[in-house]
């Protein structure tokens, strides 16, 4: 199914104001929102919302209603996004990423690994997670700190994507890791990356929506749960996730915009978890909780 971009062309200052408005309208939903500079000299910017074609009618009506009062002269335009593997295309040639003791690199950058690095080889592909996004790098940093400072005997990577976080845990400590994703393509990619990194015997990959799999009860409860997805599903699953956390265990959450952090913290505090710390990277946050 096609992806649609609805956007307004305007000045930088008005684009930022429209971005704030769109964030209020869609901040708790799974739509990508952003601004892009089109022409620096002419001060032309675009404020955009991305969605699947099936959501366009509803999203368009909500944008138009929001713009009507605050920006009555704004013109809403439409673009159909080509069906391209943008993850692979946009990440081609990106440099290795360091986060904590980890170095995440593509196969073409094996020579960049230095003594003492915990190297994770991930090539750009069809699943999210190469270390370049602030949420992945933030999770790697907190994983490094948690595994070094607390006893961890098993772990869950929920929404594993490329498998990079599961691989990181396994490379830090010789413990079993369950890596799950709702997308079977991601699960397949994760399994391939696990094998590429030489640790296939320590990580189990499963396709599962949320916690709807016997794998969770079979492998849990977990001393460490990592979920780098989006704020809305993280908030929704807080009570269920907490039931799979062992006493004294840690939870690392990301995929959360800075403006959404307090709602996530409130949801997990309500599930009787303690907020330990929040780290920031490029407008995104990674939040660490534990069970006292």
Coordinates of C-alpha atoms in Angstrom, one line a residue:
X1 CA 0.0 0.0 0.0
X2 CA 1.3 3.5 -0.9
X3 CA 2.5 6.0 1.7
X4 CA 1.1 9.6 1.4
X5 CA 2.7 12.9 2.5
X6 CA 0.3 15.8 3.2
X7 CA 2.2 19.1 3.5
X8 CA 2.1 22.8 3.7
X9 CA 4.7 25.0 2.0
X10 CA 5.4 28.2 3.9
X11 CA 8.1 30.1 5.7
X12 CA 10.4 28.7 8.4
X13 CA 8.7 30.4 11.3
X14 CA 5.2 29.4 10.2
X15 CA 6.4 25.8 9.4
X16 CA 7.6 25.5 13.0
X17 CA 4.3 26.8 14.3
X18 CA 2.4 24.4 12.1
X19 CA 4.6 21.6 13.3
X20 CA 3.7 22.4 16.9
X21 CA 0.0 22.4 15.9
X22 CA 0.3 19.0 14.1
X23 CA 2.2 17.6 17.1
X24 CA -0.8 18.5 19.3
X25 CA -3.2 16.9 16.9
X26 CA -1.2 13.7 16.2
X27 CA 1.4 13.5 19.0
X28 CA 0.0 10.3 20.5
X29 CA -0.4 8.5 17.1
X30 CA 1.9 6.6 14.9
X31 CA 2.3 9.3 12.1
X32 CA 5.6 10.8 11.2
X33 CA 5.6 14.6 11.4
X34 CA 8.4 17.0 10.5
X35 CA 9.6 20.1 8.7
X36 CA 12.1 20.4 5.8
X37 CA 13.9 23.3 4.3
X38 CA 13.3 23.5 0.6
X39 CA 15.0 26.8 -0.4
X40 CA 17.2 28.7 2.0
X41 CA 17.4 31.9 0.0
X42 CA 13.6 32.2 -0.5
X43 CA 12.8 30.9 3.0
X44 CA 10.6 28.1 1.8
X45 CA 9.9 25.3 4.2
X46 CA 7.4 22.4 4.3
X47 CA 5.6 21.0 7.3
X48 CA 4.5 17.4 6.6
X49 CA 2.6 14.5 8.0
X50 CA 3.2 11.0 6.6
X51 CA 0.6 8.2 6.6
X52 CA -0.6 5.1 4.7
X53 CA -3.1 5.6 2.0
X54 CA -5.9 4.0 4.0
X55 CA -5.5 6.7 6.7
X56 CA -5.5 9.7 4.3
X57 CA -9.1 10.7 4.4
X58 CA -9.2 10.9 8.2
X59 CA -5.8 12.6 8.6
X60 CA -6.6 15.1 5.9
X61 CA -9.9 16.2 7.5
X62 CA -8.2 16.6 10.9
X63 CA -5.3 18.6 9.4
X64 CA -7.7 20.9 7.5
X65 CA -9.8 21.4 10.7
X66 CA -6.7 22.3 12.7
X67 CA -5.4 24.7 10.0
X68 CA -8.8 26.4 9.4
X69 CA -8.7 28.5 12.6
X70 CA -4.9 29.0 13.2
X71 CA -3.7 29.2 9.6
X72 CA -6.7 29.9 7.3
X73 CA -4.6 30.7 4.3
X74 CA -2.4 27.6 4.4
X75 CA -2.8 25.3 1.4
X76 CA -2.5 21.6 2.0
X77 CA -0.7 19.6 -0.8
X78 CA -0.3 15.9 -1.4
X79 CA 2.5 13.6 -2.5
X80 CA 2.5 9.9 -3.1
X81 CA 5.7 8.4 -1.8
X82 CA 7.4 5.9 -4.2
X83 CA 7.5 2.3 -2.9
X84 CA 11.3 2.2 -2.3
X85 CA 13.3 0.5 0.4
X86 CA 14.2 3.9 2.0
X87 CA 15.9 2.3 4.9
X88 CA 18.5 0.7 2.7
X89 CA 18.7 3.6 0.3
X90 CA 19.1 6.3 3.0
X91 CA 21.7 4.4 5.0
X92 CA 24.0 3.5 2.2
X93 CA 27.5 4.7 2.9
X94 CA 26.8 5.9 6.5
X95 CA 29.7 5.8 8.9
X96 CA 30.0 3.4 11.8
X97 CA 28.3 4.6 15.0
X98 CA 29.7 4.5 18.5
X99 CA 27.4 4.2 21.6
X100 CA 29.0 3.3 24.9
X101 CA 31.5 0.5 24.2
X102 CA 29.6 -0.6 21.0
X103 CA 30.6 0.1 17.4
X104 CA 27.7 -0.6 15.0
X105 CA 29.1 -0.9 11.5
X106 CA 28.3 -2.3 8.0
X107 CA 30.2 -5.1 6.4
X108 CA 32.2 -2.5 4.4
X109 CA 33.6 -1.0 7.6
X110 CA 35.1 -4.0 9.4
X111 CA 38.5 -2.3 9.3
X112 CA 37.1 0.5 11.6
X113 CA 36.8 -1.9 14.6
X114 CA 39.4 -1.0 17.3
X115 CA 40.7 -3.2 20.1
X116 CA 38.2 -3.0 23.0
X117 CA 35.2 -2.3 20.7
X118 CA 32.1 -4.5 21.0
X119 CA 31.5 -4.7 17.3
X120 CA 28.0 -5.3 15.9
X121 CA 27.8 -5.7 12.1
X122 CA 24.5 -4.6 10.6
X123 CA 24.0 -3.7 7.0
X124 CA 21.2 -1.4 5.9
X125 CA 18.1 -3.4 5.0
X126 CA 14.4 -3.7 5.5
X127 CA 14.2 -3.6 9.3
X128 CA 14.8 -0.6 11.6
X129 CA 17.9 -0.4 13.7
X130 CA 21.5 0.4 12.4
X131 CA 22.6 2.6 15.3
X132 CA 22.3 5.8 13.4
X133 CA 18.9 6.8 14.8
X134 CA 19.0 8.5 18.2
X135 CA 16.6 5.9 19.7
X136 CA 18.9 2.9 18.8
X137 CA 22.0 4.7 19.9
X138 CA 20.3 5.7 23.2
X139 CA 19.2 2.2 23.9
X140 CA 22.8 0.9 23.3
X141 CA 24.2 3.4 25.7
X142 CA 21.7 2.4 28.5
X143 CA 22.1 -1.3 27.8
X144 CA 25.9 -0.9 28.3
X145 CA 25.4 0.8 31.6
X146 CA 22.7 -1.6 32.9
X147 CA 24.4 -4.8 32.1
X148 CA 27.7 -3.6 33.6
X149 CA 26.0 -2.5 36.9
X150 CA 23.2 -5.1 37.5
X151 CA 22.8 -8.9 37.5
X152 CA 21.1 -9.9 34.3
X153 CA 20.4 -13.6 33.5
X154 CA 17.9 -13.3 30.6
X155 CA 16.6 -10.5 28.4
X156 CA 13.7 -9.6 26.0
X157 CA 14.1 -7.3 23.0
X158 CA 10.5 -6.4 22.1
X159 CA 10.1 -5.0 18.6
X160 CA 13.6 -6.2 17.7
X161 CA 13.7 -4.7 14.1
X162 CA 17.2 -5.5 12.8
X163 CA 18.1 -7.4 16.0
X164 CA 20.9 -4.9 16.9
X165 CA 19.8 -4.5 20.6
X166 CA 19.4 -8.2 21.2
X167 CA 22.8 -8.7 19.6
X168 CA 24.3 -6.0 21.9
X169 CA 23.0 -7.7 25.0
X170 CA 24.3 -11.1 24.0
X171 CA 27.7 -9.7 23.1
X172 CA 27.9 -8.0 26.5
X173 CA 26.9 -11.0 28.5
X174 CA 26.5 -14.7 27.7
X175 CA 22.8 -14.8 28.6
X176 CA 19.7 -16.0 26.6
X177 CA 17.8 -13.3 24.7
X178 CA 14.3 -13.5 23.2
X179 CA 13.9 -11.1 20.2
X180 CA 10.4 -10.6 18.9
X181 CA 8.7 -8.4 16.3
X182 CA 5.2 -8.0 14.9
X183 CA 6.7 -7.9 11.4
X184 CA 7.8 -11.3 10.0
X185 CA 10.3 -9.5 7.6
X186 CA 12.0 -7.9 10.6
X187 CA 12.1 -11.2 12.4
X188 CA 13.8 -12.8 9.4
X189 CA 16.3 -9.9 9.1
X190 CA 17.0 -10.1 12.9
X191 CA 17.7 -13.9 12.6
X192 CA 20.1 -13.2 9.7
X193 CA 21.9 -10.5 11.6
X194 CA 22.2 -12.8 14.7
X195 CA 23.9 -15.4 12.5
X196 CA 26.1 -12.8 10.8
X197 CA 27.4 -11.8 14.3
X198 CA 28.2 -15.4 15.3
X199 CA 25.8 -15.7 18.2
X200 CA 22.9 -17.7 16.8
X201 CA 22.8 -20.1 19.7
X202 CA 22.1 -17.4 22.3
X203 CA 19.2 -15.5 20.7
X204 CA 15.7 -16.8 19.9
X205 CA 13.7 -14.8 17.3
X206 CA 9.9 -15.0 17.1
X207 CA 7.2 -13.2 15.2
X208 CA 4.6 -12.1 17.8
X209 CA 2.2 -9.1 18.1
X210 CA 2.6 -7.5 21.5
X211 CA 2.8 -10.3 24.2
X212 CA 0.6 -12.7 22.3
X213 CA 3.0 -15.7 22.2
X214 CA 3.8 -18.6 24.5
X215 CA 7.4 -17.7 24.0
X216 CA 7.1 -14.9 26.6
X217 CA 6.0 -17.3 29.4
X218 CA 8.4 -20.0 28.2
X219 CA 11.5 -17.6 28.4
X220 CA 10.4 -15.2 31.1
X221 CA 10.2 -13.5 33.5
X222 CA 13.0 -11.3 32.2
X223 CA 15.7 -9.4 34.1
X224 CA 16.0 -6.9 31.2
X225 CA 13.3 -5.8 28.8
X226 CA 14.1 -3.5 25.9
X227 CA 11.4 -2.0 23.7
X228 CA 12.4 0.6 21.0
X229 CA 9.0 1.1 19.3
X230 CA 6.7 4.2 19.7
X231 CA 5.2 6.0 22.7
X232 CA 1.6 5.1 22.0
X233 CA 2.0 1.3 22.1
X234 CA 4.5 1.6 24.9
X235 CA 1.9 3.4 27.0
X236 CA -0.8 0.9 26.1
X237 CA 1.3 -2.2 27.0
X238 CA 2.8 -0.9 30.3
X239 CA 0.7 -3.1 32.6
X240 CA 1.4 -6.2 30.5
X241 CA 5.1 -5.5 30.1
X242 CA 5.5 -5.1 33.8
X243 CA 4.1 -8.6 34.5
X244 CA 7.0 -10.1 32.5
X245 CA 9.7 -8.2 34.4
X246 CA 11.5 -10.2 37.1
X247 CA 11.9 -8.6 40.6
X248 CA 14.9 -6.2 40.5
X249 CA 14.7 -6.2 36.7
X250 CA 15.3 -3.2 34.3
X251 CA 13.2 -1.8 31.5
X252 CA 14.7 0.3 28.7
X253 CA 12.2 2.1 26.5
X254 CA 12.7 4.3 23.4
X255 CA 11.1 5.4 20.2
X256 CA 9.7 8.3 22.3
X257 CA 9.7 12.0 21.3
X258 CA 10.9 14.3 24.1
X259 CA 7.4 15.9 24.3
X260 CA 5.9 12.4 25.0
X261 CA 8.2 11.3 27.8
X262 CA 6.1 12.4 30.8
X263 CA 3.1 10.3 29.6
X264 CA 5.4 7.2 29.2
X265 CA 6.9 7.8 32.6
X266 CA 3.4 8.2 34.2
X267 CA 2.2 4.9 32.5
X268 CA 5.2 2.9 33.8
X269 CA 5.2 4.5 37.3
X270 CA 1.5 3.4 37.4
X271 CA 2.7 -0.1 36.7
X272 CA 4.8 0.1 39.9
X273 CA 8.2 0.7 38.1
X274 CA 10.7 3.3 39.2
X275 CA 12.0 5.9 36.8
X276 CA 15.8 5.7 37.0
X277 CA 17.0 8.1 34.3
X278 CA 16.2 9.6 30.9
X279 CA 18.8 10.3 28.2
X280 CA 18.3 12.6 25.2
X281 CA 19.5 12.2 21.6
X282 CA 18.3 14.5 18.7
X283 CA 14.9 15.2 20.1
X284 CA 14.3 11.5 21.1
X285 CA 14.6 10.1 24.6
X286 CA 15.5 6.7 26.0
X287 CA 14.0 6.0 29.5
X288 CA 15.3 3.5 32.0
X289 CA 13.0 2.0 34.7
X290 CA 13.5 -0.7 37.3
X291 CA 11.5 -2.8 39.6
X292 CA 12.6 -2.0 43.2

